[in-house]
């Protein structure tokens, strides 16, 4: 399956340089803990890739430009390609309720994102790799599809043999003290989780303006 394999720090720098406010730091948290340290590329370099730092004479961004950048930002945060994202939007537009909130809920309930939200991975990319390597069970069945949609009532657990891995030991330490969203229930000792409900917009802390994305596809 196709996926982006280039340097991810460039993506954060692009979004920061194209932010609505000059000097605003936009972090997509694509590298986990590194994004919270001084090594973060957004902290060290404010210019877009291939450009010199200049926040004073930036050209005015059109409404279409704002909509495009917001769409790109959400797509990159969740690590989906263009066609995948269009399919998610089409599905959200056919569902009941607000299209933007439905789109976010669909992306949040991807299995790789749920693993990330449970703090069993430091980034969504790492969560995707863990799922691909068959470290998780959903409703008693071992799975390896990161885009799998989970639903209320679904049970998620780490494979028993994987719980003894040093990797999950380190991730368990990483997870301590970190908040799990209210729509998920997680047992840190047994490394088991349950989906309690479909996430509402208020439960999702992703920093995006989903209405701009709706406007982009409604042109």
CSV table of C-alpha atoms in Angstrom, one decimal:
chain,number,residue,atom,x,y,z
A,1,UNK,CA,0.0,0.0,0.0
A,2,UNK,CA,1.3,3.5,-0.9
A,3,UNK,CA,2.4,5.8,1.9
A,4,UNK,CA,4.5,8.9,2.4
A,5,UNK,CA,8.1,7.9,3.2
A,6,UNK,CA,9.8,11.3,3.0
A,7,UNK,CA,11.1,13.5,5.8
A,8,UNK,CA,8.1,14.3,8.0
A,9,UNK,CA,9.7,17.3,9.7
A,10,UNK,CA,9.4,19.2,6.4
A,11,UNK,CA,5.6,18.7,6.6
A,12,UNK,CA,5.4,20.5,10.0
A,13,UNK,CA,7.6,23.3,8.7
A,14,UNK,CA,5.4,23.7,5.6
A,15,UNK,CA,2.2,24.0,7.8
A,16,UNK,CA,3.9,26.4,10.2
A,17,UNK,CA,5.1,28.7,7.4
A,18,UNK,CA,1.6,28.7,5.9
A,19,UNK,CA,-0.2,29.3,9.2
A,20,UNK,CA,-2.9,32.0,9.4
A,21,UNK,CA,-0.9,33.9,11.9
A,22,UNK,CA,2.7,35.0,11.2
A,23,UNK,CA,5.1,33.3,13.5
A,24,UNK,CA,2.5,30.7,14.6
A,25,UNK,CA,4.1,27.3,15.3
A,26,UNK,CA,2.0,24.5,13.9
A,27,UNK,CA,3.1,21.0,15.1
A,28,UNK,CA,1.6,17.9,13.6
A,29,UNK,CA,3.3,15.6,16.1
A,30,UNK,CA,4.6,13.2,13.5
A,31,UNK,CA,7.7,12.2,15.5
A,32,UNK,CA,6.3,11.6,18.9
A,33,UNK,CA,8.4,12.8,21.8
A,34,UNK,CA,10.9,14.6,19.5
A,35,UNK,CA,8.2,17.1,18.7
A,36,UNK,CA,8.1,18.1,22.4
A,37,UNK,CA,11.8,18.7,22.6
A,38,UNK,CA,14.2,21.4,21.5
A,39,UNK,CA,15.2,19.2,18.6
A,40,UNK,CA,11.8,19.8,16.9
A,41,UNK,CA,12.4,21.3,13.4
A,42,UNK,CA,9.6,23.8,13.9
A,43,UNK,CA,11.4,25.2,17.0
A,44,UNK,CA,14.7,25.5,15.1
A,45,UNK,CA,13.6,26.6,11.7
A,46,UNK,CA,10.6,28.8,11.0
A,47,UNK,CA,10.8,29.0,7.2
A,48,UNK,CA,9.1,26.6,4.9
A,49,UNK,CA,11.3,24.0,3.2
A,50,UNK,CA,13.5,25.6,0.5
A,51,UNK,CA,12.8,29.2,1.7
A,52,UNK,CA,14.5,31.7,3.9
A,53,UNK,CA,12.9,32.9,7.1
A,54,UNK,CA,10.6,35.8,6.3
A,55,UNK,CA,7.4,36.4,8.2
A,56,UNK,CA,7.0,40.1,7.4
A,57,UNK,CA,6.5,40.1,3.6
A,58,UNK,CA,4.5,36.9,3.1
A,59,UNK,CA,2.0,37.1,0.3
A,60,UNK,CA,-1.7,37.3,1.4
A,61,UNK,CA,-3.3,33.8,1.5
A,62,UNK,CA,-6.5,33.5,-0.4
A,63,UNK,CA,-9.6,31.8,1.0
A,64,UNK,CA,-8.9,28.8,-1.3
A,65,UNK,CA,-5.3,28.7,0.0
A,66,UNK,CA,-6.5,28.6,3.6
A,67,UNK,CA,-8.9,25.8,2.8
A,68,UNK,CA,-6.2,23.8,0.9
A,69,UNK,CA,-3.7,24.2,3.7
A,70,UNK,CA,-6.3,23.0,6.3
A,71,UNK,CA,-7.1,20.0,4.2
A,72,UNK,CA,-3.4,19.2,3.8
A,73,UNK,CA,-2.8,19.6,7.6
A,74,UNK,CA,-5.5,17.2,8.6
A,75,UNK,CA,-4.5,14.7,6.0
A,76,UNK,CA,-0.9,14.8,7.2
A,77,UNK,CA,-1.8,14.6,10.9
A,78,UNK,CA,-3.7,11.3,10.4
A,79,UNK,CA,-1.2,10.0,7.8
A,80,UNK,CA,-3.7,9.3,4.9
A,81,UNK,CA,-3.1,9.8,1.2
A,82,UNK,CA,-5.2,12.1,-1.0
A,83,UNK,CA,-7.6,9.4,-2.4
A,84,UNK,CA,-8.1,7.9,1.0
A,85,UNK,CA,-9.0,11.3,2.4
A,86,UNK,CA,-11.5,12.0,-0.4
A,87,UNK,CA,-13.1,8.7,0.4
A,88,UNK,CA,-13.4,9.6,4.1
A,89,UNK,CA,-15.0,12.9,3.1
A,90,UNK,CA,-17.5,11.3,0.8
A,91,UNK,CA,-18.5,8.9,3.6
A,92,UNK,CA,-18.8,11.7,6.1
A,93,UNK,CA,-20.9,13.8,3.7
A,94,UNK,CA,-23.4,10.9,3.4
A,95,UNK,CA,-23.7,10.4,7.2
A,96,UNK,CA,-26.1,12.2,9.6
A,97,UNK,CA,-24.9,15.3,11.4
A,98,UNK,CA,-22.2,17.8,10.6
A,99,UNK,CA,-19.9,16.7,7.8
A,100,UNK,CA,-16.8,18.1,9.5
A,101,UNK,CA,-17.4,16.4,12.8
A,102,UNK,CA,-18.2,13.1,11.0
A,103,UNK,CA,-15.0,13.3,9.0
A,104,UNK,CA,-12.9,13.8,12.2
A,105,UNK,CA,-14.8,10.9,13.9
A,106,UNK,CA,-14.0,8.6,11.0
A,107,UNK,CA,-10.3,9.4,11.2
A,108,UNK,CA,-10.2,9.1,15.0
A,109,UNK,CA,-11.7,5.7,14.9
A,110,UNK,CA,-9.1,4.2,12.6
A,111,UNK,CA,-7.3,1.5,14.5
A,112,UNK,CA,-3.8,3.1,14.2
A,113,UNK,CA,-5.2,6.3,15.6
A,114,UNK,CA,-6.9,4.5,18.5
A,115,UNK,CA,-3.6,2.8,19.3
A,116,UNK,CA,-2.0,6.2,19.4
A,117,UNK,CA,-4.7,7.7,21.6
A,118,UNK,CA,-4.2,4.8,24.0
A,119,UNK,CA,-0.6,5.9,24.3
A,120,UNK,CA,0.6,2.5,23.1
A,121,UNK,CA,2.7,4.4,20.4
A,122,UNK,CA,4.5,7.7,20.5
A,123,UNK,CA,3.2,8.7,17.0
A,124,UNK,CA,0.6,7.6,14.6
A,125,UNK,CA,3.4,6.3,12.2
A,126,UNK,CA,4.7,4.0,15.0
A,127,UNK,CA,1.1,2.9,15.8
A,128,UNK,CA,0.6,2.0,12.1
A,129,UNK,CA,3.8,0.0,12.1
A,130,UNK,CA,2.8,-1.9,15.3
A,131,UNK,CA,-0.6,-2.8,13.8
A,132,UNK,CA,1.1,-3.9,10.6
A,133,UNK,CA,3.3,-6.2,12.6
A,134,UNK,CA,0.2,-7.9,14.1
A,135,UNK,CA,0.7,-6.8,17.7
A,136,UNK,CA,-3.0,-6.2,18.3
A,137,UNK,CA,-6.3,-8.2,18.7
A,138,UNK,CA,-9.7,-6.7,17.9
A,139,UNK,CA,-12.7,-8.6,19.3
A,140,UNK,CA,-10.5,-11.7,19.7
A,141,UNK,CA,-9.1,-11.6,16.2
A,142,UNK,CA,-5.5,-10.7,15.3
A,143,UNK,CA,-5.5,-7.9,12.8
A,144,UNK,CA,-2.9,-6.0,10.6
A,145,UNK,CA,-5.0,-3.3,8.9
A,146,UNK,CA,-4.2,0.2,10.3
A,147,UNK,CA,-7.2,1.8,8.5
A,148,UNK,CA,-9.7,-0.7,10.2
A,149,UNK,CA,-12.6,1.2,11.7
A,150,UNK,CA,-13.5,0.4,15.3
A,151,UNK,CA,-17.0,0.8,16.7
A,152,UNK,CA,-18.5,1.3,20.1
A,153,UNK,CA,-18.3,-2.0,22.0
A,154,UNK,CA,-15.2,-3.2,20.2
A,155,UNK,CA,-12.4,-4.7,22.4
A,156,UNK,CA,-8.8,-4.0,21.6
A,157,UNK,CA,-5.8,-5.8,23.3
A,158,UNK,CA,-2.1,-6.3,22.8
A,159,UNK,CA,-1.2,-9.8,21.7
A,160,UNK,CA,-0.1,-11.8,24.8
A,161,UNK,CA,3.4,-12.6,23.4
A,162,UNK,CA,3.9,-9.0,22.5
A,163,UNK,CA,3.2,-7.8,26.1
A,164,UNK,CA,6.6,-9.3,27.1
A,165,UNK,CA,8.4,-7.3,24.5
A,166,UNK,CA,10.8,-4.5,25.8
A,167,UNK,CA,9.2,-2.2,23.3
A,168,UNK,CA,5.8,-2.4,25.0
A,169,UNK,CA,7.5,-2.1,28.4
A,170,UNK,CA,9.0,1.2,27.3
A,171,UNK,CA,5.7,2.3,25.8
A,172,UNK,CA,3.9,1.5,29.1
A,173,UNK,CA,6.3,3.8,30.9
A,174,UNK,CA,5.6,6.5,28.2
A,175,UNK,CA,1.8,6.1,28.8
A,176,UNK,CA,1.9,6.7,32.5
A,177,UNK,CA,0.2,9.9,33.5
A,178,UNK,CA,-1.0,10.6,29.9
A,179,UNK,CA,-4.7,11.1,29.4
A,180,UNK,CA,-6.8,8.7,27.4
A,181,UNK,CA,-9.8,10.2,25.7
A,182,UNK,CA,-13.2,9.7,27.4
A,183,UNK,CA,-14.6,7.7,24.5
A,184,UNK,CA,-12.0,5.0,25.2
A,185,UNK,CA,-11.5,2.8,28.3
A,186,UNK,CA,-8.0,1.4,28.9
A,187,UNK,CA,-6.6,-1.1,31.4
A,188,UNK,CA,-2.8,-0.3,31.7
A,189,UNK,CA,-2.0,-3.5,33.6
A,190,UNK,CA,-3.6,-5.9,31.1
A,191,UNK,CA,-3.0,-3.7,28.0
A,192,UNK,CA,-6.7,-4.0,27.1
A,193,UNK,CA,-9.1,-1.3,25.8
A,194,UNK,CA,-12.7,-0.9,24.9
A,195,UNK,CA,-14.4,1.6,22.6
A,196,UNK,CA,-17.1,3.2,24.7
A,197,UNK,CA,-18.7,5.5,22.2
A,198,UNK,CA,-18.3,7.3,18.9
A,199,UNK,CA,-16.0,10.4,19.5
A,200,UNK,CA,-17.8,13.7,19.5
A,201,UNK,CA,-16.1,16.9,18.3
A,202,UNK,CA,-15.6,18.0,21.9
A,203,UNK,CA,-13.6,14.8,22.6
A,204,UNK,CA,-11.1,15.4,19.8
A,205,UNK,CA,-8.2,17.8,20.4
A,206,UNK,CA,-6.9,17.8,16.9
A,207,UNK,CA,-6.1,21.4,16.0
A,208,UNK,CA,-7.9,21.8,12.7
A,209,UNK,CA,-10.8,23.9,11.4
A,210,UNK,CA,-12.8,21.2,9.7
A,211,UNK,CA,-15.3,23.7,8.3
A,212,UNK,CA,-12.6,25.0,5.9
A,213,UNK,CA,-12.2,21.5,4.6
A,214,UNK,CA,-16.0,21.1,4.0
A,215,UNK,CA,-15.8,24.4,2.1
A,216,UNK,CA,-12.8,23.2,0.1
A,217,UNK,CA,-14.7,20.1,-1.2
A,218,UNK,CA,-18.0,22.1,-1.7
A,219,UNK,CA,-16.5,24.4,-4.3
